[in-house]
Amino acid sequence: MKRWLIILAAGAATVCSYAADTNWPAYGGSPEGTRYSPLKQINKANVAQLKEAWRYDTADGAGASQTQPIMVDGVLYGITPKHKTVAIDAATGKRLWQFDSGMEGNSPNRGLVYWSDAQGKNRRIFAGVRSYLYALDATTGKPIPEFGNAGRIDLRQGLGRTTDGVSIVLTTPGVIYKDLLILGGRMPEALPSAPGDVRAFDVRTGKMRWQFHTIPHPGELGFDTWPKEGWTYAGSANNWAGMAVDAKRGIVFVPTGSSASDFYGADRLGDNLFANSLVALKAETGERIWHFQAVKHDIWDRDFPSPPTLVTVQRDGRKIDAVAQTSKQGWLYLFDRANGKPLFPMEARAFPASDVPGEQAAKTQMVPLKPAPFARQQLTAEGLTKRTPEVAEWAKQRFAGFRSNGQFVPFTTTQETVIFPGFDGGAEYGGSAFDPDTGLLYVNANDVAWTSSLVANGAASTAKSTYLSQCAVCHGDQLQGSPPQFPALRDMTGRTAEQLIATIRQGSGRMPPFPAISAKDLDGLVKFLLSGESKEGLNAAETTGPKYRFTGYHKFLDPDGYPAVAPPWGTLNAINLNTGEYAWKVPLGEYPELAAQGIRDTGSENYGGPVVTAGGLVFIAATNFDKKLRAFDKATGKLLWEATLPFSANATPITYTVAGKQYVVIYASGGKDKRGTPTGGVYVAFALP
């Protein structure tokens, strides 16, 4: 029996719509995902006067949310840390209604989808909670009974194979084309997993209208790039980062990620089309128009990490409608929307073979030659930290044991390989912002190094096998973790079995849920974590499954917890898409304690994207440690304004007007600073006095 809770404030049905309102009706601001606003009431001349106008505290416990809200006709729609959907008066911050599905979500949830009919009478909000998609009445927050099964559909159904025990969640909202809601999803990155099919659902009924197989079935293009039976068991190749729609041409642009399992691909030999691809589909039918595969047979987790941005550029005196796509490698691709023709040069380059038995890395990969990368491409001894003489010497000694040869170097079992930029990019999920007046694209980037390797598998006890196959990829063979990103699990003091079971089943923050672990194996795993037995005795070779497995995500940090590479550790970049040249690049973010010591402008890791306005400004939060929302001069990169938020905001801001007044809103939740910093869930609005 389904249980829902709707909290409806008095007067919610009487929210006014003002003629002067300028909405932010979609994730990314528009179906094109440009993150551009024509508003200029707030501009370079007065942005220093911005003050907090209101804040809404979701009061929903600890958070790690990444939500960009939407605003339609005076109502702001957002998500709470536990995945309740909330409607807020966009001018005052007063809550109008809240929908509680009765299920608690913990995974990243970056936004909602709004749809209305031509008359504006049938208005819906689509929200993802765990493996379900809900259709809510935009005025009341109540589920719409004629949609799916009493207001929701199960995203695990309709994939053509059994997905029992596999989670599919909407980390990023889908896109609307006419009366279709087009969705991807996030699923496990290790087997068992679900296929990453792109699907379109009828916005009124929830019925699936079309389906594109990212892991091709027999007779489909790309089938021969997988093992013959790969379509029956291979997983992922999914769109978790978001899409963009060219409504005029009827094209949806879909970037995809790697196939499961991420790092050892002996069971999926071949190029693995349509994984790691930008695919242009007919939005009406799901038919492929063109595609570009950025990484063949990905064994580095080099997903496309951000939604595409639809732009218009100048070439030889004529305008070309194009699609821009950023990557974890720090590369920017630009294609003609209609036919997929690259608008900047690329070349096929040879890369090393794998020395791991059973693995066959692709011989060549395509590399863009212009624009220049917006993140560094290879770590050398000269690029290590020099923050203090002691950490410089430590980094030098540690680096001497790594293999660091740039991009697409396969992992080995003999030493750790440097991934630079790291597993999180380069570019990240926030996406890029495009200014149609200048042709400048704004993208923020991480610029820190990670390392890892592979290890051989063998036979093991059930508890150890479960841990090594499901948990060690992040928390390490010896339960040591890779703090602060992935905590150690050596000391579970204060944690109960019930708490651990709930976290494993439901997920938490970056950690996905693990519903496929059997009750018996889960019981053994929890007892193993709580047992207090010597973790040093854990044999990394004792496990079942693939012959080799990934040893985990190891961020290259110095002994004090700072990146062991030289700054900048995060940047904001402005790239002219007409020429491929950089207009400017500035560090983005700081560590407050280093800044207090005079070590400023280091940049920091950042998650969340920019917004650009006709007022001459780029607004961005995103930084992990300093809790700032900033405004930059979009022409020069000069910092013009900043405000401190209640938590770091690993999300993208929005801007809109209500009754002629412009607001800038950001959702601050925290969660990326793993040094014990509090988290929560607060929407904060800024406006001129």
XYZ file of C-alpha atoms in Angstrom:
689
model
C 0.000 0.000 0.000
C 1.430 3.374 -1.020
C 1.791 6.080 1.617
C 2.087 9.730 0.681
C 2.087 12.855 2.767
C 1.070 16.209 1.347
C 1.511 19.334 3.454
C -0.415 22.188 1.838
C -0.068 25.673 3.256
C -3.005 28.010 3.344
C -3.350 30.019 0.160
C -1.194 27.707 -1.979
C -3.808 27.627 -4.699
C -3.885 31.414 -4.951
C -0.263 32.062 -5.976
C -0.287 34.890 -8.489
C 1.401 34.983 -11.874
C 2.863 38.357 -12.770
C 3.306 39.612 -16.301
C 6.829 40.661 -15.413
C 7.878 37.179 -14.256
C 10.862 35.616 -15.989
C 10.890 31.902 -15.244
C 13.619 29.321 -14.832
C 11.402 26.436 -15.961
C 13.882 23.620 -16.568
C 17.072 22.089 -15.251
C 19.769 24.153 -16.956
C 17.323 27.020 -17.443
C 15.905 25.820 -20.757
C 15.603 22.660 -22.859
C 18.840 23.725 -24.571
C 20.717 23.692 -21.259
C 22.441 27.032 -21.837
C 22.249 28.227 -18.181
C 21.817 31.720 -19.651
C 19.461 34.440 -18.437
C 18.534 37.622 -20.352
C 18.003 39.409 -17.028
C 20.144 42.443 -16.235
C 18.491 44.190 -13.302
C 21.404 42.756 -11.317
C 24.508 43.784 -13.246
C 28.182 44.584 -12.974
C 27.468 48.085 -11.698
C 25.295 47.036 -8.751
C 26.055 43.391 -7.950
C 28.134 44.465 -4.950
C 24.854 45.582 -3.327
C 23.270 42.113 -3.394
C 21.756 41.088 -0.074
C 20.044 37.978 1.186
C 16.320 38.314 0.436
C 15.055 35.116 2.063
C 16.048 31.629 2.987
C 14.054 28.431 3.303
C 15.443 25.711 5.557
C 14.070 22.326 4.525
C 14.643 21.059 8.091
C 15.096 17.597 6.615
C 18.244 16.475 8.374
C 21.763 16.047 7.082
C 22.183 16.534 3.359
C 24.470 16.099 0.419
C 22.053 17.381 -2.201
C 23.012 18.885 -5.546
C 19.661 20.324 -6.571
C 19.154 23.134 -9.029
C 15.556 24.239 -8.400
C 13.161 25.435 -11.075
C 10.840 28.468 -10.944
C 7.553 28.803 -12.811
C 4.994 31.596 -12.395
C 6.141 32.718 -8.981
C 6.645 29.251 -7.485
C 10.049 27.702 -6.850
C 10.124 23.886 -6.868
C 12.925 22.022 -5.164
C 14.001 18.879 -3.345
C 14.962 18.275 0.284
C 17.889 16.143 1.519
C 15.604 13.113 1.964
C 13.972 13.658 -1.442
C 10.736 15.289 -0.479
C 9.457 17.665 -3.176
C 8.702 21.195 -2.009
C 6.997 24.242 -3.532
C 8.078 27.666 -2.231
C 6.837 31.184 -2.892
C 9.691 32.467 -5.050
C 9.420 36.012 -3.695
C 9.187 35.281 0.029
C 10.580 31.793 0.674
C 7.323 30.672 2.282
C 6.526 26.989 1.754
C 3.351 26.329 -0.219
C 3.276 22.526 -0.174
C 5.486 19.515 0.384
C 5.184 15.993 -1.001
C 6.565 13.067 0.985
C 6.494 9.732 -0.856
C 6.984 7.789 2.355
C 10.391 6.629 1.130
C 13.650 8.234 2.179
C 16.088 8.980 -0.616
C 19.807 9.592 -0.044
C 21.447 9.560 -3.478
C 22.251 12.763 -5.410
C 19.086 14.351 -6.802
C 19.809 17.339 -9.007
C 16.375 18.559 -9.967
C 12.811 18.268 -11.168
C 10.925 18.421 -14.457
C 8.005 20.762 -15.168
C 5.361 20.248 -17.877
C 2.072 21.896 -18.728
C -0.432 21.533 -21.541
C -0.924 24.313 -24.077
C -3.693 25.882 -22.013
C -1.661 25.811 -18.792
C -4.440 23.957 -16.976
C -2.682 20.599 -16.636
C 0.572 21.425 -14.829
C 2.850 18.694 -13.549
C 6.065 18.258 -11.596
C 8.012 15.042 -12.166
C 10.187 13.899 -9.280
C 12.445 10.890 -8.822
C 12.548 9.048 -5.488
C 14.701 5.925 -5.365
C 13.664 3.782 -8.351
C 10.344 5.557 -8.902
C 9.187 8.521 -10.941
C 6.261 10.504 -9.499
C 3.914 12.855 -11.359
C 2.638 15.589 -9.029
C 0.037 18.289 -9.484
C 2.109 21.488 -9.629
C -0.507 23.438 -7.668
C -1.169 21.015 -4.818
C 1.720 18.540 -4.801
C -0.678 15.602 -4.920
C 0.184 12.571 -7.084
C -1.785 12.440 -10.341
C -3.720 9.165 -10.191
C -3.964 8.541 -13.941
C -0.170 8.562 -14.289
C 1.320 5.070 -14.078
C 0.292 3.188 -10.961
C -1.573 5.747 -8.833
C 0.851 8.531 -9.652
C 4.158 6.801 -10.157
C 6.073 4.388 -12.404
C 8.821 1.921 -11.491
C 11.936 2.680 -13.549
C 13.202 -0.887 -13.127
C 10.409 -2.214 -15.312
C 10.405 -2.402 -19.091
C 14.118 -2.972 -19.637
C 13.722 -6.350 -21.320
C 15.448 -8.370 -18.617
C 15.088 -9.129 -14.938
C 16.280 -6.222 -12.820
C 15.258 -7.576 -9.421
C 17.591 -6.261 -6.767
C 19.090 -3.579 -9.043
C 18.522 0.094 -8.322
C 17.822 2.699 -11.004
C 17.671 6.278 -9.751
C 17.351 9.695 -11.363
C 20.422 11.588 -10.237
C 19.639 14.185 -12.920
C 16.163 15.057 -14.215
C 14.990 14.185 -17.707
C 13.895 16.531 -20.489
C 10.547 17.373 -22.059
C 9.751 17.165 -25.763
C 6.087 17.889 -26.536
C 4.180 15.340 -24.424
C 7.181 13.098 -23.822
C 9.423 12.901 -20.772
C 12.790 11.487 -21.849
C 14.855 9.845 -19.112
C 18.162 8.163 -18.403
C 19.198 7.032 -14.942
C 21.951 5.914 -12.639
C 22.541 2.224 -12.019
C 25.301 0.137 -10.396
C 28.750 0.436 -11.948
C 29.581 -3.184 -11.183
C 27.664 -6.304 -12.199
C 24.871 -7.116 -11.704
C 23.565 -3.927 -13.248
C 20.767 -2.803 -15.536
C 21.180 -1.667 -19.153
C 21.284 2.102 -19.530
C 18.448 2.377 -22.035
C 17.157 5.858 -22.831
C 13.367 5.877 -22.567
C 10.512 8.260 -23.343
C 7.319 8.221 -21.297
C 3.949 9.787 -21.992
C 3.647 12.726 -19.572
C -0.070 12.086 -19.080
C -0.200 8.317 -18.625
C 3.348 7.221 -17.787
C 3.265 4.701 -20.651
C 6.634 4.090 -22.319
C 6.539 5.419 -25.875
C 10.019 4.547 -27.092
C 13.299 2.991 -25.950
C 16.851 3.314 -27.272
C 19.233 0.490 -26.384
C 22.616 1.915 -25.396
C 23.834 -1.694 -25.319
C 22.630 -2.793 -28.777
C 20.432 -5.852 -29.269
C 20.902 -8.324 -32.146
C 20.455 -6.619 -35.503
C 21.042 -3.114 -34.125
C 23.920 -0.818 -35.006
C 26.842 -1.430 -32.667
C 25.862 -5.003 -31.733
C 29.179 -6.219 -33.128
C 31.146 -3.980 -30.734
C 30.168 -6.232 -27.798
C 30.452 -9.953 -27.099
C 27.647 -11.851 -28.812
C 25.668 -12.308 -25.588
C 26.733 -8.996 -24.070
C 23.305 -7.438 -24.476
C 21.874 -10.023 -22.059
C 24.166 -9.232 -19.108
C 26.225 -6.069 -19.673
C 25.063 -3.045 -17.712
C 25.092 0.732 -17.547
C 26.274 2.689 -20.633
C 23.759 5.056 -19.133
C 22.830 8.712 -19.178
C 23.189 9.945 -15.599
C 24.411 13.467 -16.350
C 21.389 14.902 -18.186
C 20.357 15.741 -21.756
C 19.475 18.707 -23.970
C 16.684 19.149 -26.519
C 16.582 21.029 -29.819
C 12.814 21.419 -30.019
C 12.884 23.022 -33.479
C 14.711 20.082 -35.045
C 13.157 17.480 -32.770
C 16.520 16.165 -31.549
C 17.483 15.049 -28.050
C 21.205 14.922 -27.295
C 22.214 12.150 -24.901
C 25.703 11.769 -23.351
C 26.416 8.332 -21.871
C 28.843 6.792 -19.412
C 30.914 3.644 -19.230
C 29.656 0.084 -19.114
C 29.744 -2.057 -15.977
C 32.113 -3.080 -14.656
C 34.077 0.123 -14.977
C 37.714 -0.935 -14.762
C 38.141 -4.507 -16.003
C 36.427 -5.228 -19.292
C 37.364 -8.800 -20.167
C 33.665 -9.751 -20.213
C 32.811 -6.932 -22.638
C 35.640 -6.965 -25.184
C 35.101 -4.560 -28.076
C 34.525 -0.836 -28.505
C 31.229 -1.031 -26.540
C 29.049 1.329 -28.554
C 26.975 3.372 -27.344
C 28.830 3.665 -24.036
C 30.840 6.899 -23.560
C 29.067 8.489 -26.493
C 27.156 11.601 -27.423
C 24.080 10.309 -29.241
C 21.611 12.448 -31.201
C 18.164 10.839 -31.284
C 14.868 11.781 -32.901
C 12.977 13.012 -29.875
C 9.668 11.784 -31.265
C 10.735 8.180 -31.885
C 14.139 7.490 -30.302
C 15.775 6.706 -33.657
C 19.507 7.424 -33.890
C 20.508 10.346 -36.111
C 24.245 10.409 -35.378
C 26.679 9.590 -32.618
C 30.233 10.228 -31.495
C 32.022 7.774 -29.226
C 34.563 9.631 -27.096
C 36.077 6.588 -25.344
C 36.194 3.117 -26.856
C 36.094 0.221 -24.362
C 36.304 2.497 -21.345
C 38.348 1.001 -18.494
C 38.922 4.323 -16.671
C 35.359 5.431 -15.746
C 35.596 8.300 -18.248
C 31.832 8.927 -18.459
C 30.514 12.051 -20.090
C 29.930 13.803 -16.745
C 27.760 16.763 -17.708
C 24.730 17.573 -19.845
C 25.310 18.999 -23.335
C 24.886 22.696 -24.065
C 23.181 23.795 -27.286
C 24.924 26.815 -28.766
C 25.144 28.885 -31.942
C 28.600 29.757 -33.275
C 30.090 31.773 -36.120
C 32.057 30.023 -38.844
C 33.253 31.855 -41.996
C 30.592 34.506 -41.635
C 27.674 32.137 -41.084
C 25.895 30.870 -38.006
C 25.956 27.173 -37.115
C 23.749 25.603 -34.484
C 26.037 23.333 -32.506
C 26.167 21.124 -29.424
C 28.997 21.513 -26.901
C 30.005 18.626 -24.623
C 32.624 18.716 -21.878
C 34.498 15.695 -20.516
C 36.276 14.380 -17.439
C 39.549 14.651 -19.357
C 39.125 18.423 -19.524
C 38.229 18.377 -23.208
C 35.561 20.345 -25.014
C 33.874 18.834 -28.060
C 31.805 20.906 -30.485
C 29.591 19.343 -33.164
C 27.104 20.517 -35.766
C 23.754 19.628 -34.225
C 22.233 18.396 -37.469
C 24.894 15.946 -38.619
C 27.503 15.514 -35.887
C 30.321 17.057 -37.904
C 33.121 18.251 -35.564
C 33.604 22.014 -35.649
C 37.117 21.829 -34.216
C 39.813 19.368 -35.349
C 40.330 15.977 -33.720
C 42.739 13.139 -34.393
C 43.005 9.437 -33.645
C 45.997 8.653 -31.430
C 47.513 5.335 -30.427
C 47.608 4.448 -26.737
C 49.273 1.639 -24.753
C 47.950 -1.895 -24.580
C 46.916 -3.469 -21.281
C 49.286 -5.920 -19.612
C 46.485 -7.461 -17.519
C 45.512 -10.959 -18.746
C 42.161 -11.036 -20.506
C 41.945 -7.275 -21.007
C 42.135 -5.699 -24.465
C 42.348 -1.907 -24.386
C 41.366 0.000 -27.510
C 44.345 0.663 -29.755
C 43.337 4.237 -30.575
C 41.176 7.000 -29.114
C 39.972 10.293 -30.574
C 41.576 13.405 -29.066
C 40.312 16.969 -29.691
C 43.035 19.371 -30.777
C 41.125 22.575 -30.087
C 40.191 24.209 -27.748
C 43.155 23.444 -25.509
C 42.219 21.301 -22.477
C 40.764 23.196 -19.518
C 42.542 20.864 -17.071
C 46.119 19.605 -16.944
C 46.767 16.398 -18.874
C 49.794 14.714 -17.303
C 51.292 14.870 -13.841
C 55.052 15.209 -13.666
C 57.452 15.750 -10.782
C 57.536 19.442 -11.655
C 53.767 19.618 -11.135
C 53.805 18.396 -7.521
C 52.889 20.482 -4.497
C 55.439 22.879 -2.999
C 53.196 24.091 -0.186
C 55.892 23.305 2.383
C 59.345 21.720 1.994
C 58.150 18.701 4.003
C 55.073 17.951 1.895
C 57.055 18.634 -1.286
C 59.547 15.934 -0.329
C 56.739 13.558 0.687
C 54.981 14.070 -2.655
C 58.198 13.537 -4.587
C 58.859 10.218 -2.853
C 55.269 9.044 -3.230
C 55.080 10.052 -6.885
C 58.229 8.086 -7.674
C 56.251 4.879 -7.172
C 53.467 5.812 -9.600
C 53.084 5.384 -13.330
C 52.113 8.758 -14.816
C 51.971 8.800 -18.599
C 48.925 10.930 -19.371
C 45.573 9.864 -20.782
C 44.249 6.360 -21.556
C 47.009 4.422 -19.813
C 45.488 1.074 -18.720
C 45.655 0.124 -15.069
C 48.174 -2.556 -14.129
C 48.634 -4.904 -11.192
C 52.250 -3.889 -10.536
C 51.918 -0.227 -9.517
C 49.406 2.556 -9.184
C 48.552 4.582 -12.282
C 47.870 8.318 -12.087
C 44.541 9.592 -13.421
C 44.893 13.319 -14.093
C 42.518 15.054 -14.139
C 40.992 12.693 -11.602
C 38.078 10.281 -11.664
C 35.692 13.196 -11.065
C 37.191 15.311 -13.867
C 37.886 17.797 -15.333
C 34.307 18.760 -15.987
C 31.597 17.665 -13.591
C 27.816 17.348 -13.383
C 27.032 21.084 -13.163
C 27.429 21.597 -16.905
C 28.524 24.708 -18.780
C 26.888 28.101 -19.426
C 26.757 29.789 -22.838
C 26.418 33.477 -23.604
C 24.743 33.919 -27.015
C 25.800 37.565 -27.170
C 29.536 36.851 -27.035
C 29.933 33.191 -27.988
C 31.703 32.490 -24.682
C 31.208 29.161 -22.922
C 31.877 29.053 -19.171
C 32.963 25.793 -17.544
C 34.373 25.066 -14.100
C 36.880 22.273 -13.630
C 38.602 20.153 -11.017
C 42.359 19.827 -11.394
C 43.545 17.209 -8.892
C 45.082 13.773 -9.376
C 43.866 10.340 -8.328
C 45.547 6.923 -8.567
C 44.557 3.270 -8.643
C 45.448 -0.198 -9.876
C 44.016 -3.685 -10.417
C 44.448 -6.791 -8.279
C 43.918 -10.471 -9.005
C 40.930 -12.247 -7.485
C 40.689 -15.661 -5.920
C 38.485 -17.698 -3.597
C 37.210 -16.282 -0.308
C 34.747 -16.517 2.525
C 31.323 -15.090 1.787
C 31.746 -12.014 3.982
C 35.162 -11.129 2.591
C 34.002 -11.879 -0.929
C 31.029 -9.584 -0.566
C 33.154 -6.789 0.873
C 35.880 -7.041 -1.756
C 33.483 -7.242 -4.689
C 31.023 -4.565 -3.570
C 32.800 -2.213 -1.132
C 36.561 -2.300 -1.674
C 36.349 -0.282 -4.893
C 35.771 2.808 -2.719
C 36.780 1.794 0.816
C 39.945 -0.167 -0.004
C 41.145 -3.755 0.421
C 42.093 -3.087 4.044
C 38.995 -1.003 4.861
C 41.311 2.020 4.921
C 39.163 4.161 2.623
C 40.485 7.197 0.785
C 39.521 10.097 3.063
C 37.976 12.547 2.832
C 36.087 11.316 -0.247
C 35.652 7.700 0.900
C 35.725 7.092 4.667
C 37.631 4.258 6.337
C 35.518 1.384 7.685
C 38.021 0.016 10.185
C 36.259 1.415 13.228
C 32.482 1.004 13.255
C 32.209 1.920 16.948
C 28.822 3.452 17.615
C 27.205 1.996 14.516
C 24.553 -0.675 14.872
C 23.825 -3.527 12.502
C 20.467 -1.951 11.696
C 22.125 1.342 10.736
C 24.636 -0.367 8.468
C 21.934 -2.451 6.785
C 19.850 0.677 6.128
C 22.839 2.520 4.624
C 23.816 -0.400 2.392
C 20.262 -0.988 1.203
C 19.311 2.667 0.681
C 22.641 4.282 -0.209
C 23.918 7.574 1.139
C 25.214 10.533 -0.849
C 27.655 9.340 -3.472
C 27.243 5.740 -2.295
C 24.523 4.001 -4.348
C 22.058 1.536 -2.823
C 22.948 -2.174 -2.963
C 19.602 -4.006 -3.152
C 21.136 -6.948 -5.049
C 23.129 -8.221 -2.047
C 21.221 -11.178 -0.651
C 19.967 -11.101 2.935
C 22.441 -13.849 3.883
C 25.395 -12.069 2.301
C 24.333 -8.743 3.800
C 24.152 -10.266 7.257
C 27.650 -11.694 6.809
C 28.998 -8.390 5.508
C 27.602 -6.423 8.435
C 28.987 -8.912 10.952
C 32.347 -8.671 9.211
C 32.343 -4.855 9.478
C 31.383 -4.971 13.150
C 33.413 -8.009 14.184
C 36.597 -6.273 15.294
C 38.779 -8.984 13.733
C 42.239 -7.944 12.522
C 41.713 -6.105 9.207
C 45.423 -6.485 8.421
C 44.737 -10.171 7.844
C 42.387 -9.474 4.988
C 43.792 -11.060 1.833
C 43.189 -8.888 -1.202
C 43.452 -11.942 -3.447
C 40.622 -13.733 -1.677
C 37.414 -13.022 -3.526
C 35.185 -14.375 -6.251
C 33.878 -12.853 -9.472
C 36.001 -11.352 -12.290
C 39.644 -12.386 -12.481
C 40.764 -8.843 -11.663
C 39.204 -5.975 -9.813
C 39.789 -2.307 -9.127
C 41.612 -1.481 -5.875
C 39.700 1.743 -5.282
C 39.593 5.491 -5.852
C 42.721 6.959 -4.276
C 42.878 10.733 -4.262
C 46.501 11.917 -4.276
C 46.542 14.019 -1.107
C 49.448 15.175 1.014
C 49.715 14.181 4.716
C 47.703 17.280 5.698
C 44.804 16.355 3.407
C 45.440 18.867 0.601
C 45.987 17.910 -3.052
C 49.545 16.727 -3.621
C 49.704 18.540 -6.956
C 50.516 22.212 -7.379
C 47.577 24.658 -7.546
C 45.254 25.595 -9.087
C 43.077 22.752 -7.788
C 39.940 24.172 -9.372
C 39.299 26.733 -12.096
C 36.601 28.694 -13.913
C 37.190 29.027 -17.647
C 35.771 31.198 -20.426
C 36.224 29.752 -23.926
C 35.316 31.536 -27.161
C 33.461 28.935 -29.223
C 33.833 30.999 -32.381
C 37.631 30.768 -32.247
C 38.440 27.993 -29.772
C 40.613 30.377 -27.767
C 40.402 31.159 -24.049
C 39.091 34.556 -23.001
C 40.225 33.973 -19.414
C 40.882 31.385 -16.696
C 40.789 32.034 -12.938
C 41.168 29.877 -9.803
C 37.830 28.911 -8.277
C 37.570 28.351 -4.532
C 39.852 28.328 -1.508
C 40.566 26.434 1.681
C 39.645 28.985 4.392
C 42.400 27.797 6.741
C 45.041 28.152 4.003
C 43.700 31.569 3.029
C 44.084 32.625 6.669
C 47.769 31.679 6.369
C 48.135 33.834 3.255
C 47.898 30.909 0.832
C 45.112 32.249 -1.368
C 43.735 31.647 -4.855
C 44.582 27.952 -4.788
C 41.276 26.948 -6.302
C 39.547 23.893 -4.868
C 37.506 20.947 -5.976
C 34.121 22.152 -7.135
C 30.838 20.445 -8.035
C 27.985 22.453 -9.539
C 27.861 24.747 -12.532
C 27.739 28.415 -13.610
C 24.939 30.707 -14.771
C 25.646 33.624 -17.127
C 23.414 36.687 -17.479
C 22.887 39.628 -19.810
C 23.856 41.771 -16.849
C 27.497 40.940 -17.524
C 27.807 38.378 -14.737
C 28.688 34.749 -14.130
C 27.239 33.345 -10.893
C 28.721 30.168 -9.458
C 28.968 28.410 -6.090
C 30.193 24.784 -6.423
C 33.312 25.004 -4.222
C 33.650 22.314 -1.568
C 35.258 24.115 1.330
C 34.639 27.874 1.478
C 30.785 27.918 1.304
C 30.816 30.792 -1.198
C 28.460 31.985 -3.905
C 30.397 34.262 -6.243
C 29.727 36.674 -9.103
C 32.404 37.256 -11.745
C 32.665 39.784 -14.548
C 31.814 37.588 -17.527
C 34.171 39.530 -19.806
C 37.293 39.458 -17.633
C 36.868 36.890 -14.848
C 37.253 39.560 -12.165
C 35.548 38.677 -8.877
C 32.849 41.296 -8.189
C 30.852 39.861 -5.257
C 30.693 36.909 -2.928
C 28.519 35.717 -0.062
C 29.015 33.005 2.546
C 26.319 30.326 2.597
C 25.141 28.177 5.523
C 26.698 25.132 3.827
C 28.757 24.612 0.709
C 26.563 24.601 -2.382
C 27.520 21.772 -4.744
C 24.738 22.800 -7.079
C 24.026 25.337 -9.823
C 22.246 28.637 -9.049
C 19.223 30.000 -10.876
C 17.961 33.520 -11.536
C 14.449 34.782 -12.252
C 12.089 37.696 -11.667
C 8.876 37.886 -9.675
C 6.805 41.078 -9.899
C 9.698 42.736 -11.704
C 12.317 41.951 -9.056
C 15.314 39.765 -9.963
C 16.474 37.036 -7.591
C 19.456 34.692 -7.558
C 18.810 31.436 -5.676
C 21.202 28.667 -4.657
C 20.619 25.450 -2.740
C 23.230 24.943 -0.009
C 23.479 21.442 1.396
C 27.151 20.520 1.852
C 28.396 16.967 1.677
C 31.572 17.180 -0.413
C 33.774 18.404 2.441
C 34.287 15.124 4.292
C 36.188 16.633 7.223
C 33.272 16.542 9.647
C 31.662 19.717 8.307
C 27.910 19.904 9.041
C 25.396 19.437 6.229
C 21.766 20.369 5.743
C 19.437 21.742 3.098
C 18.759 25.485 2.735
C 17.523 27.481 -0.264
C 19.005 31.000 -0.142
C 17.776 33.897 -2.313
C 19.654 37.123 -3.037
C 18.311 40.375 -4.508
C 19.088 44.071 -4.637
C 17.841 46.120 -1.663
